[in-house]
Short mmCIF file of C-alpha atoms (C1' of nucleotides) in Angstrom, two decimals:
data_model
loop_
_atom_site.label_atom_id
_atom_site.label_comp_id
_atom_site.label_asym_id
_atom_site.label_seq_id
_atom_site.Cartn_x
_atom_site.Cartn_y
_atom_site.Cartn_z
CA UNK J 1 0.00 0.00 0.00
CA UNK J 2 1.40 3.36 -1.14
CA UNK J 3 0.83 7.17 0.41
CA UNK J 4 -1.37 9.53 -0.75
CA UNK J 5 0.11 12.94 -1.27
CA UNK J 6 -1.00 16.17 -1.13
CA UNK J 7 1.49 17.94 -3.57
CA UNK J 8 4.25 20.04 -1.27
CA UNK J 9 4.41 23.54 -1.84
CA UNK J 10 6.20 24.03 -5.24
CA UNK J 11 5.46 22.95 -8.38
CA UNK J 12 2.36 21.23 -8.34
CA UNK J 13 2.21 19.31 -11.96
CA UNK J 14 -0.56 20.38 -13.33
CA UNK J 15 -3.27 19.27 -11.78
CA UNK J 16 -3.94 21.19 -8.18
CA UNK J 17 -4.28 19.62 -5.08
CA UNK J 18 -4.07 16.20 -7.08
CA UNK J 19 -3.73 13.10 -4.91
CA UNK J 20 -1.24 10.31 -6.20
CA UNK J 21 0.08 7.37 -5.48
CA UNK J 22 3.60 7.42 -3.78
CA UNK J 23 5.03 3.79 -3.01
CA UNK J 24 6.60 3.52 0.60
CA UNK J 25 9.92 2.46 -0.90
CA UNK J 26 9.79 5.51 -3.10
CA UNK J 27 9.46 7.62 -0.24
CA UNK J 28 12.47 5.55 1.83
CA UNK J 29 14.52 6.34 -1.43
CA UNK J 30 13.55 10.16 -1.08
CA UNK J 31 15.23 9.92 2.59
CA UNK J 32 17.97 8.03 1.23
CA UNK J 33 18.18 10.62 -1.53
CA UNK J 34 18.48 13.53 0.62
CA UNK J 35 20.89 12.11 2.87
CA UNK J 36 23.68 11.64 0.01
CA UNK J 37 22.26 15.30 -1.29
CA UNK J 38 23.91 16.69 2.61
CA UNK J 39 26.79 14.65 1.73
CA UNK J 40 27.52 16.17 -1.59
CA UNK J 41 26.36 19.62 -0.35
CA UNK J 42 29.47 19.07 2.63
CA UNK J 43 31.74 18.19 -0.27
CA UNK J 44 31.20 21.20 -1.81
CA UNK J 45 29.26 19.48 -4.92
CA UNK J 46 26.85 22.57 -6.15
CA UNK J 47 25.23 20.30 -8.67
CA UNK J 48 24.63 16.71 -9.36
CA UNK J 49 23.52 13.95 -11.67
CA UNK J 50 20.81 11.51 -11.17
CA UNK J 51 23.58 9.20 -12.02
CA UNK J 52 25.83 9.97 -8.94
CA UNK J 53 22.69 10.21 -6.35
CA UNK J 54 21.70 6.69 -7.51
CA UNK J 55 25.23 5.30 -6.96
CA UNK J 56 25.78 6.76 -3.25
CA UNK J 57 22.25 5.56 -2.74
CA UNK J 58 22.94 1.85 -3.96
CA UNK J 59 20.06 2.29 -6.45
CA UNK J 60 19.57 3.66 -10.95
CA UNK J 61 19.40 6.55 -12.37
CA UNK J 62 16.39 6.16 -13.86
CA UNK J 63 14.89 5.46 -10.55
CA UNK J 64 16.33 8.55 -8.89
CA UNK J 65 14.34 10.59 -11.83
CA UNK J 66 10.99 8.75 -11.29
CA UNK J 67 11.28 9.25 -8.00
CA UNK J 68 11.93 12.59 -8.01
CA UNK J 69 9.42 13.28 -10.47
CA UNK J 70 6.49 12.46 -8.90
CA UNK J 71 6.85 15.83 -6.93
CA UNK J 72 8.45 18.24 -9.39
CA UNK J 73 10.83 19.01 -11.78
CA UNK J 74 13.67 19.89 -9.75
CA UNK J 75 16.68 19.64 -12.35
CA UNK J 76 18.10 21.40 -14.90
CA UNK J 77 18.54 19.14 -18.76
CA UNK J 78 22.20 18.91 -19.36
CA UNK J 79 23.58 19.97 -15.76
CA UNK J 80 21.86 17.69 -13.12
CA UNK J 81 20.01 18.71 -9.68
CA UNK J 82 20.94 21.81 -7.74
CA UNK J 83 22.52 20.34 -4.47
CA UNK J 84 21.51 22.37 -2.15
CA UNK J 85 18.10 23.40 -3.45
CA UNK J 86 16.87 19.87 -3.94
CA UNK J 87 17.84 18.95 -0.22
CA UNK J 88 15.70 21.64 0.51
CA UNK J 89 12.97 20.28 -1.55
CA UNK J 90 13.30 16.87 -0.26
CA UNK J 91 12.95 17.88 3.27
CA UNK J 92 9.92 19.90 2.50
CA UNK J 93 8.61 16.20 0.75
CA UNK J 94 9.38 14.62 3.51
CA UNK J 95 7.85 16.85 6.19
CA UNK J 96 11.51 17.43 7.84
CA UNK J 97 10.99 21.29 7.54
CA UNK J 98 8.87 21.18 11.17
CA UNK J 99 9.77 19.43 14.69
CA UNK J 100 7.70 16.34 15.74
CA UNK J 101 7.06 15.37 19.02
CA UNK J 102 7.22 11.63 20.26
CA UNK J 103 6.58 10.02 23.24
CA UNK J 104 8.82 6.94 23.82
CA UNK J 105 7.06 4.23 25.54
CA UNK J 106 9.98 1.33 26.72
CA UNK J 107 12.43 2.44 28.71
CA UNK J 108 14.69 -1.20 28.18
CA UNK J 109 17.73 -1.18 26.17
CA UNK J 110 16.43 -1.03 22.64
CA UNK J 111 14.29 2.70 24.12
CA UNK J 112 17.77 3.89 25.73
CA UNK J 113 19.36 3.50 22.29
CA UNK J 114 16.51 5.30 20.34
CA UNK J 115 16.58 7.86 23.17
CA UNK J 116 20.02 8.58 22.61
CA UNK J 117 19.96 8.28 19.01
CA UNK J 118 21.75 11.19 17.20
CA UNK J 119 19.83 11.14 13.76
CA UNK J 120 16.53 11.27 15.19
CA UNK J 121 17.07 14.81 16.80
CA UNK J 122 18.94 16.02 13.65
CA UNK J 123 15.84 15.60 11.86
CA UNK J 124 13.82 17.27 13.84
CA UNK J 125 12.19 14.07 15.92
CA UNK J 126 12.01 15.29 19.59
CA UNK J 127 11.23 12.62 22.68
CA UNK J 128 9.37 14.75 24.87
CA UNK J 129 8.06 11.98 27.31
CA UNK J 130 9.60 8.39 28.02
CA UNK J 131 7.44 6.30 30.18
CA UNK J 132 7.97 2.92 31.13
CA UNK J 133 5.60 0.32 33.42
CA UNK J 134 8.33 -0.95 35.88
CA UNK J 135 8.13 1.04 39.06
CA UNK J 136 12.07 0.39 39.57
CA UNK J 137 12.66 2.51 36.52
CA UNK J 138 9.83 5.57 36.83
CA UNK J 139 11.60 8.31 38.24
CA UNK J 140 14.88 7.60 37.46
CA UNK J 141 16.40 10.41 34.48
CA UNK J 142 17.93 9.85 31.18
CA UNK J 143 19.67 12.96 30.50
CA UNK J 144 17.72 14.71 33.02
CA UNK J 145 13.81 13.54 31.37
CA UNK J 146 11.97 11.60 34.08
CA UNK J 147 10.86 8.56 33.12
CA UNK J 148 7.19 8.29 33.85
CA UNK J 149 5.01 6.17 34.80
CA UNK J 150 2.81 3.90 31.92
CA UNK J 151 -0.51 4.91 33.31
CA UNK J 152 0.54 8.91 32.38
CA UNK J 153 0.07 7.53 28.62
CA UNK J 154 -2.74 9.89 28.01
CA UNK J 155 -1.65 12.36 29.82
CA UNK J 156 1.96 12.95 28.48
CA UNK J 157 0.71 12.99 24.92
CA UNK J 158 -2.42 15.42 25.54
CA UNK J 159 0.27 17.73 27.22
CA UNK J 160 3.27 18.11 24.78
CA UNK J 161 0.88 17.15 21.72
CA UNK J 162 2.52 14.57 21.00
CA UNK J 163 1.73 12.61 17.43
CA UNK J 164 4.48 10.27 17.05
CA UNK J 165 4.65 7.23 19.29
CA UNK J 166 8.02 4.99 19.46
CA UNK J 167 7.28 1.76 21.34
CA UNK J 168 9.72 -0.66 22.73
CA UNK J 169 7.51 -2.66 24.89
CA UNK J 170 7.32 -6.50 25.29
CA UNK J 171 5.46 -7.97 22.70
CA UNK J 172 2.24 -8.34 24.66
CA UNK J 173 1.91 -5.31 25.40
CA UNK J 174 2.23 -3.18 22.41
CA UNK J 175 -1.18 -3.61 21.00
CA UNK J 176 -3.15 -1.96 23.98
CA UNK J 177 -0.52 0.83 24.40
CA UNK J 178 -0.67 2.09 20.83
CA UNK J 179 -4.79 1.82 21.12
CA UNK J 180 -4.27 4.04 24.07
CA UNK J 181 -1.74 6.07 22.26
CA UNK J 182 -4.10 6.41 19.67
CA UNK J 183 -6.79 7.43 21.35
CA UNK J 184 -4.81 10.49 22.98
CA UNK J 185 -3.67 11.88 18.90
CA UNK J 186 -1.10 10.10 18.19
CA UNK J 187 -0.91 9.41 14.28
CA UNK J 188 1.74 7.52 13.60
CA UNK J 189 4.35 4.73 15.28
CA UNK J 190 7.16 3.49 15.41
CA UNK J 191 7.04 -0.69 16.24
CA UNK J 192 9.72 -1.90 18.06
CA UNK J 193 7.67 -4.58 19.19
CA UNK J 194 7.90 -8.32 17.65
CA UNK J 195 4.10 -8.30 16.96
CA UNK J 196 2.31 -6.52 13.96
CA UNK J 197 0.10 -3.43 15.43
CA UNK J 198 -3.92 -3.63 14.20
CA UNK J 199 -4.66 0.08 14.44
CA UNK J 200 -7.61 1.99 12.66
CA UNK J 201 -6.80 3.24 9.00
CA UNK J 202 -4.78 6.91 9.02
CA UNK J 203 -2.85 5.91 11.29
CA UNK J 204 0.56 5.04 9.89
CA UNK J 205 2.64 2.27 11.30
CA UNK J 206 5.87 1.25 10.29
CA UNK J 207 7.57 -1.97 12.10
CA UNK J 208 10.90 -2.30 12.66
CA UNK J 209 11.16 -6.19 13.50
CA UNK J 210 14.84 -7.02 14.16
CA UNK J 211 14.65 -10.83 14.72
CA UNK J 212 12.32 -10.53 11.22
CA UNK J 213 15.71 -8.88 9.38
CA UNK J 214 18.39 -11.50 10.94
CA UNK J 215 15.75 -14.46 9.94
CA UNK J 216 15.71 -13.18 6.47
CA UNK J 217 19.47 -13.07 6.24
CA UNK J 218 19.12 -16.93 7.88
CA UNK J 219 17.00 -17.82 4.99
CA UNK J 220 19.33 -16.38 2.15
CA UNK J 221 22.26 -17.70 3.69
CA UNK J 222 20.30 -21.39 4.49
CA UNK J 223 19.11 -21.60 0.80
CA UNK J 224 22.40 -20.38 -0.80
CA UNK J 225 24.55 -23.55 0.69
CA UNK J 226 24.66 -24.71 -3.26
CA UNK J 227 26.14 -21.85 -4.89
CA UNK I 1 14.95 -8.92 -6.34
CA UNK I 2 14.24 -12.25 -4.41
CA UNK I 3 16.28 -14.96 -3.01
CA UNK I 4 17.08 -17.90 -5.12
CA UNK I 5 15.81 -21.32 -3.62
CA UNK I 6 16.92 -25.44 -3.35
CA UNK I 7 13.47 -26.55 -2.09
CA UNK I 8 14.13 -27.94 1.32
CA UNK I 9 14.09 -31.40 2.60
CA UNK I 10 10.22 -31.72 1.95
CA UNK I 11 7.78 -31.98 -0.98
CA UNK I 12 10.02 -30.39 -4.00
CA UNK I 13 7.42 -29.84 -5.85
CA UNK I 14 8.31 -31.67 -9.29
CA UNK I 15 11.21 -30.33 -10.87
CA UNK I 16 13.93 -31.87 -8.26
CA UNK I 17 16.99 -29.30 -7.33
CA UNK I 18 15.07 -26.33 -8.96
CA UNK I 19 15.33 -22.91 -8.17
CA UNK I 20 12.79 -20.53 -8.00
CA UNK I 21 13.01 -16.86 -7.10
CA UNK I 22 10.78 -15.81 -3.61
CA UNK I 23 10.32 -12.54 -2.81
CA UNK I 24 12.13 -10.85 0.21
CA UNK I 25 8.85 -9.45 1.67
CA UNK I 26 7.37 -13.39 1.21
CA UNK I 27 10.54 -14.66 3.44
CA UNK I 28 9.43 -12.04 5.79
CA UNK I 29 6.23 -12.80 6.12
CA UNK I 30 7.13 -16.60 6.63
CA UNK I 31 9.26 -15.59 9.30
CA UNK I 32 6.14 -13.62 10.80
CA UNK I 33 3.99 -17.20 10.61
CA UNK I 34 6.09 -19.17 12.50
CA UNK I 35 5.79 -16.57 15.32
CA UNK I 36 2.27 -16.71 14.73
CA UNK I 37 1.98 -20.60 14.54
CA UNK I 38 4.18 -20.95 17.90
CA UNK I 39 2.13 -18.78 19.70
CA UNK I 40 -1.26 -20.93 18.36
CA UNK I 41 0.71 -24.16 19.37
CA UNK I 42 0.93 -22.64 22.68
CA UNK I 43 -2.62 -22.27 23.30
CA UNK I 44 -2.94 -25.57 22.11
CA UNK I 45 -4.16 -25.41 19.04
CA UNK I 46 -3.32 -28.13 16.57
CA UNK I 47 -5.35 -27.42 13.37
CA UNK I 48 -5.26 -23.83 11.80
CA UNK I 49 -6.72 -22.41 8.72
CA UNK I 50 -5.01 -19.70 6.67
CA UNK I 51 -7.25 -17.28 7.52
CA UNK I 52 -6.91 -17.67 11.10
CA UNK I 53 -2.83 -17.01 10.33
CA UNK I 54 -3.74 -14.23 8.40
CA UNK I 55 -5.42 -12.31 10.92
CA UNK I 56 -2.91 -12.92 13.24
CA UNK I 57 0.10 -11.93 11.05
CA UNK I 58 -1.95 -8.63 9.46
CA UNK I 59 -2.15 -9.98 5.90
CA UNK I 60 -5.04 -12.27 3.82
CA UNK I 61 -5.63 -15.70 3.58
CA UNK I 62 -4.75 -15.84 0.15
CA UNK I 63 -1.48 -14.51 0.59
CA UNK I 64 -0.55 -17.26 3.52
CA UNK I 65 -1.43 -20.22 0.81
CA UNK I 66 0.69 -18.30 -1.77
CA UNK I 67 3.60 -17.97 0.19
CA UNK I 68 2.78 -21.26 1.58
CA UNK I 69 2.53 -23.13 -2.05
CA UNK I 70 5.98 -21.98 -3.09
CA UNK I 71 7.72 -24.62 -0.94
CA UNK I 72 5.31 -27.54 -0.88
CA UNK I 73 1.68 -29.07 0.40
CA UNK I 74 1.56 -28.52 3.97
CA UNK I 75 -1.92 -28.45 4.40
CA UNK I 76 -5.04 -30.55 4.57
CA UNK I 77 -7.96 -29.35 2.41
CA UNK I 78 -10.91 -28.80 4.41
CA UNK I 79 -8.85 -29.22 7.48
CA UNK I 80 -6.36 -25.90 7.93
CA UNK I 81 -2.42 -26.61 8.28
CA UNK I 82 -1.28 -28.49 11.36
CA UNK I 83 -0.12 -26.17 13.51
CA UNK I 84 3.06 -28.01 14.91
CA UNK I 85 3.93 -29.82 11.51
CA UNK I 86 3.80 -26.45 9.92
CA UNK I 87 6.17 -24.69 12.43
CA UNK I 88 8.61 -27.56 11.89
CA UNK I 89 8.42 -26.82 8.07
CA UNK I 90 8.86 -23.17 8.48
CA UNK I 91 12.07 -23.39 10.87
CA UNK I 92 13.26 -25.63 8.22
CA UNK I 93 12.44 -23.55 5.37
CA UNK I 94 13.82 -20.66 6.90
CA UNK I 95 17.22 -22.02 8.14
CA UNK I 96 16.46 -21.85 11.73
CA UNK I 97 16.82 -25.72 12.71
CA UNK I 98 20.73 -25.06 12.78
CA UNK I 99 22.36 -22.35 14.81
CA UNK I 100 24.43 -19.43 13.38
CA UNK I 101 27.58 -17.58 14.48
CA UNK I 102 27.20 -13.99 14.80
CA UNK I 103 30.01 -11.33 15.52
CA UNK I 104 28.74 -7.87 16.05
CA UNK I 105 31.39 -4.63 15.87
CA UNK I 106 29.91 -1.73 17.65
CA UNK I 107 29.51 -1.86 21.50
CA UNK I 108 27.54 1.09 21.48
CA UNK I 109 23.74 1.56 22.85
CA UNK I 110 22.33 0.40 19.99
CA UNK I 111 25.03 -3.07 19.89
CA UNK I 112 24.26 -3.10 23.30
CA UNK I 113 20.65 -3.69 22.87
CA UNK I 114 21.10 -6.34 20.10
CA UNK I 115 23.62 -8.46 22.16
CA UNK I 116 20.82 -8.59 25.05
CA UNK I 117 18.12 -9.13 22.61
CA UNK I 118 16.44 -12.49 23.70
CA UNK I 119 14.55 -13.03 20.60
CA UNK I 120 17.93 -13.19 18.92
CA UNK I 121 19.26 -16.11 20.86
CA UNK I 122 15.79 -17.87 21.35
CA UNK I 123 16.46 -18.40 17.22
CA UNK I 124 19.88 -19.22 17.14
CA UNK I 125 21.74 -16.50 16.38
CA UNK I 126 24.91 -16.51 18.97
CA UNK I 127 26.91 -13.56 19.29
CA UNK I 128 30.03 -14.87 19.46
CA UNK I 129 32.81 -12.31 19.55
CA UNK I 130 31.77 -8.26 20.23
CA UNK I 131 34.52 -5.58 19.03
CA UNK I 132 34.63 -2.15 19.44
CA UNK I 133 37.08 0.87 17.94
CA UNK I 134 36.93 2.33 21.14
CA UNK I 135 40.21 1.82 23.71
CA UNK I 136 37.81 2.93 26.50
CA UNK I 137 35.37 0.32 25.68
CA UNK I 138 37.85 -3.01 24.87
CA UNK I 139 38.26 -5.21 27.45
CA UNK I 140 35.45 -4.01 29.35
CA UNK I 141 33.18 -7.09 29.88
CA UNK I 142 29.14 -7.62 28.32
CA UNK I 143 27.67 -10.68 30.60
CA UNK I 144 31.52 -12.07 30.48
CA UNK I 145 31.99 -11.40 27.37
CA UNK I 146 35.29 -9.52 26.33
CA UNK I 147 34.89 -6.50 24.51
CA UNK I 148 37.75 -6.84 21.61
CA UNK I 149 39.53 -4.39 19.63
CA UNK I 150 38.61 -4.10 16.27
CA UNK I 151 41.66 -4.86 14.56
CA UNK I 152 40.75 -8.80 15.97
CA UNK I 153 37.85 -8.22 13.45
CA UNK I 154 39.43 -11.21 10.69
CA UNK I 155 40.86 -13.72 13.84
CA UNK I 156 37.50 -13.70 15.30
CA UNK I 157 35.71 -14.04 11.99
CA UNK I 158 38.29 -17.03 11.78
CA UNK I 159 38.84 -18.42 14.89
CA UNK I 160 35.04 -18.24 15.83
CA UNK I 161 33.87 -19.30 12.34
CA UNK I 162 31.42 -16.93 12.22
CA UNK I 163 28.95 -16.11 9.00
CA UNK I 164 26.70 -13.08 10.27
CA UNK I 165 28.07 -9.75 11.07
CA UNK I 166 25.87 -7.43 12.81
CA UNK I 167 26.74 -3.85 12.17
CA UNK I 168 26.14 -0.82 14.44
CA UNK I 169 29.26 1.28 13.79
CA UNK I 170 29.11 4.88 12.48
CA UNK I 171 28.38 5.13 9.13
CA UNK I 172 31.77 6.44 7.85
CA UNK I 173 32.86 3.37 8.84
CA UNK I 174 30.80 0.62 8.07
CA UNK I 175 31.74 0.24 4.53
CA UNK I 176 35.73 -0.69 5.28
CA UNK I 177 34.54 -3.18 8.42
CA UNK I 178 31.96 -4.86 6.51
CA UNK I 179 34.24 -5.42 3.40
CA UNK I 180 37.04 -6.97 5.53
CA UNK I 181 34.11 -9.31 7.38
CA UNK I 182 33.31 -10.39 3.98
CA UNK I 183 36.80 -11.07 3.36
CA UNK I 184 37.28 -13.41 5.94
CA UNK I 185 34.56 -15.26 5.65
CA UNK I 186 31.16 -13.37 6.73
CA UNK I 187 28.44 -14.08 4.42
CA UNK I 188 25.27 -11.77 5.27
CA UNK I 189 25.38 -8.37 7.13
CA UNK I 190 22.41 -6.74 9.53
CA UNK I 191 23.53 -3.31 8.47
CA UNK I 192 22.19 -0.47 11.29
CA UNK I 193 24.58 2.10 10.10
CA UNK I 194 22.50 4.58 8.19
CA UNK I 195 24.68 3.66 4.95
CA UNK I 196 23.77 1.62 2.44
CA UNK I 197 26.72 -0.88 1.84
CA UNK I 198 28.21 -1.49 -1.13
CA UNK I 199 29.54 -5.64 -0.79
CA UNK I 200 30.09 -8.62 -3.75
CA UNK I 201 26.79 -10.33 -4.89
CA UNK I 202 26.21 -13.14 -3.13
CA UNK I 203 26.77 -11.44 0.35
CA UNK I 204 23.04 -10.60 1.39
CA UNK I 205 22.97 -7.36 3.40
CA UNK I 206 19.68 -6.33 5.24
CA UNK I 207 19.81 -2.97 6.14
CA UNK I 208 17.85 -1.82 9.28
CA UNK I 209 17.61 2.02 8.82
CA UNK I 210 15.82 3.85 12.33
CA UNK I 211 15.60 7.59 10.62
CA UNK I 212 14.55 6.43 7.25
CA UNK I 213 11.46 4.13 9.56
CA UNK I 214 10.82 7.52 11.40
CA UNK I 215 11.02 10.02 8.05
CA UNK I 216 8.69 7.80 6.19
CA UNK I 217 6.29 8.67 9.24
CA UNK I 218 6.93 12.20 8.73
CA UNK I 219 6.28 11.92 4.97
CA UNK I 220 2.87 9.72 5.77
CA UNK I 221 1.50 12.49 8.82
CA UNK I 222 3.05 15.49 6.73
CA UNK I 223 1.10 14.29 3.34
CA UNK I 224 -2.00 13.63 5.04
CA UNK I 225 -2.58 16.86 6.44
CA UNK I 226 -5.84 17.62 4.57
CA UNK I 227 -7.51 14.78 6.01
"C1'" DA L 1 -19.12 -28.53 3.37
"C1'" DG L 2 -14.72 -26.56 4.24
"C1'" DC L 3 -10.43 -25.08 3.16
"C1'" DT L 4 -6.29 -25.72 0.40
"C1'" DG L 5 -3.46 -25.07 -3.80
"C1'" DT L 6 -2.95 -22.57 -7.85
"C1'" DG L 7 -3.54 -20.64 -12.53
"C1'" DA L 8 -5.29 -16.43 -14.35
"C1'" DA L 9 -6.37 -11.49 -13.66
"C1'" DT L 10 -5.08 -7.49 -11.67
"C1'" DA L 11 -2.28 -4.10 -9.50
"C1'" DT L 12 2.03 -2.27 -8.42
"C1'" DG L 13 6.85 -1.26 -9.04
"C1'" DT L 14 11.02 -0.84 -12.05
"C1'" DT L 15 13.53 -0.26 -16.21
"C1'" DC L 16 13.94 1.28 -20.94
"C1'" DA L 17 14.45 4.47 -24.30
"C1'" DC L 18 14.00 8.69 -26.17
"C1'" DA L 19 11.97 13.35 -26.94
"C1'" DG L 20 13.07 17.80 -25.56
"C1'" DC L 21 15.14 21.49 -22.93
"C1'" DG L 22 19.34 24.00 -21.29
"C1'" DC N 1 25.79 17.50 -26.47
"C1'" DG N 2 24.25 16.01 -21.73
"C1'" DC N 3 21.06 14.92 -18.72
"C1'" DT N 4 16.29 15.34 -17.24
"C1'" DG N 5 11.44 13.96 -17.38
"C1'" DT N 6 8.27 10.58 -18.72
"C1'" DG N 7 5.24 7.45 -21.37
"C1'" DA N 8 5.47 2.82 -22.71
"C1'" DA N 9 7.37 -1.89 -21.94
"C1'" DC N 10 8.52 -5.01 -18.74
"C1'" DA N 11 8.88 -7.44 -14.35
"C1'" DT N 12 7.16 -8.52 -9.93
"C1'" DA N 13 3.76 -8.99 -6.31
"C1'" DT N 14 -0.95 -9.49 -4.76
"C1'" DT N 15 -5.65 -10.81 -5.19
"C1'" DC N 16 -9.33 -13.42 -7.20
"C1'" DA N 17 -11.85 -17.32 -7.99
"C1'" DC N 18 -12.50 -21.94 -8.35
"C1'" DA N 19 -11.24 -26.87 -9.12
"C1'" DG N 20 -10.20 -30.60 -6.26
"C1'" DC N 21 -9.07 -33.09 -1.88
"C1'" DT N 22 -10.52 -34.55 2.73
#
DNA sequence: AGCTGTGAATATGTTCACAGCG
DNA sequence: CGCTGTGAACATATTCACAGCT
């Protein structure tokens, strides 16, 4: 299932206030895209060819230029993309221009690592609440937050509008938190947890399932003992 | 692009030795049924329909006998898929019945977190070796394990005779570390450096990117404003 | 009757190839 | 002349729908 878009700011193709389809690995690309676009920028590069984005990004040309299409025409025929101009566009795309406020719920070792988690703040991705369930670890800090108790679910989100949740719970108990999460505005989450989250359409989920990624790998590796 | 395939042990379904190409996102979803059928066998259900996986794994009935059918009959028409039997198929299919030999470089939060990750373990994936870059960090101990200098990256490869590498270095260096893993003998990467690697076909990298899960949010709450 | 296994139909994603602008 | 932007061709993945066991 793909995103529907709402055509960012410039250059709206034609039709106005069009809806289309934009695959999710198209719009992973874009993120990819623009983090090789910082890179060049660093280095100085002022433009750049679909050619060279695709090869820092491990992907084609071609697909650099559909993917880029679908929002604009951002280069120039004969000299490439404006570095620093199509960052900007990309994190404009992307929705990286504002903050976004998250509530962490998970305070374990996989929540510490997120919490402390350079990228995420770069970006713009803020933890403004970490809560946890075990009463050993509410009120304790990390980096001088609080760690709050579970039952403050509602509470913490309604009070730093929070509409991003990142949960690192125990498997059995993700699906009731992100209800609740839900319930107090939160729109989209992060899934740390081994389980697939049922949540009402809108709201966006994306899982990142670790032992899923290192079982894949098992199964290449298992069915490649012939070659 | 899919993973090739040597049918295993069971029902290869006519054409003996063949290879047939299964999607990534298929493997992954097989991956996501065993959970599924190990948590039915533990309620003590022996008999389960596809549908009843289905709704469990947050996909459709059809798409459990398609993924299913690619690697043989397990099922019983009229009946469902015996919950056990089936699990037993799936560990097979997937590589799991044997254990593999992990080494992970990176003894940050993030390494941290994966080498206490019980799920990992619980499918046979053994750390076996931990190395850092970091003076400060070797020789300090994780659960009596040495932390070792990254220079011991090829010995421990070697000595351990491991074929996984898990990777949660910085990016700028997780290209040179992962291309001297390969060389001594590492055949498939978890990749959490946000950096897509560049390695030899037939190495399978899975790359586990955090701020590309969290900007595809972004793009998915920022795009969806005018609902 | 119930539920699988699977071709055929559909939908989605990627690559090709080239017209057209700078 | 180089490189983008894009329809058209191709490849891949998902869903449908039903024949065929049990």
């Amino acid at each position: 299932m793909g995103f529907r878009v709402l055509y960012p700011g410039s250059v709206p193709p034609s039709v106005s206030a069009s809806t289309r389809v934009v695959s999710e690995s198209s719009v992973r690309r874009l993120s990819l895209y623009l983090r090789v676009l910082e890179e060049l920028a660093a280095e100085g590069e002022r433009a750049v060819s679909s050619e060279e984005v695709a090869a820092r990004a491990g992907t084609t040309a071609a697909q650099v230029r559909k993917d880029l299409s679908t929002f604009g025409s951002f280069g120039k025929r004969g000299l490439g993309y404006p570095t620093r101009e199509l960052s900007i566009h990309l994190r404009d795309i992307l929705g990286l221009t504002r903050s976004w406020k998250v509530v962490l719920v998970g305070a374990g070792r996989i929540g510490a690592a997120l919490f402390e988690y350079p990228h995420f703040r770069d970006r713009g991705f803020e933890i403004v609440a970490v809560l946890d369930a075990d009463p050993g670890k509410v009120g304790t800090r990390w980096g001088g937050r609080r760690i709050r108790p579970v039952t403050e679910l509602e509470t913490a989100i309604r009070e730093e509008g929070a509409e991003i949740l990142i949960l690192t719970v125990p498997a059995p108990f993700a699906q009731e938190i992100a209800e609740r999460a839900v319930a107090s505005g939160v729109r989209g989450v992060l899934n740390f947890a081994p389980t697939p989250l049922r949540l009402p359409a809108g709201v966006e989920v994306n899982e990142v399932d670790m032992s899923l990624e290192l079982e894949a790998l098992s199964y290449a590796l298992h069915s490649r003992r012939c070659r």
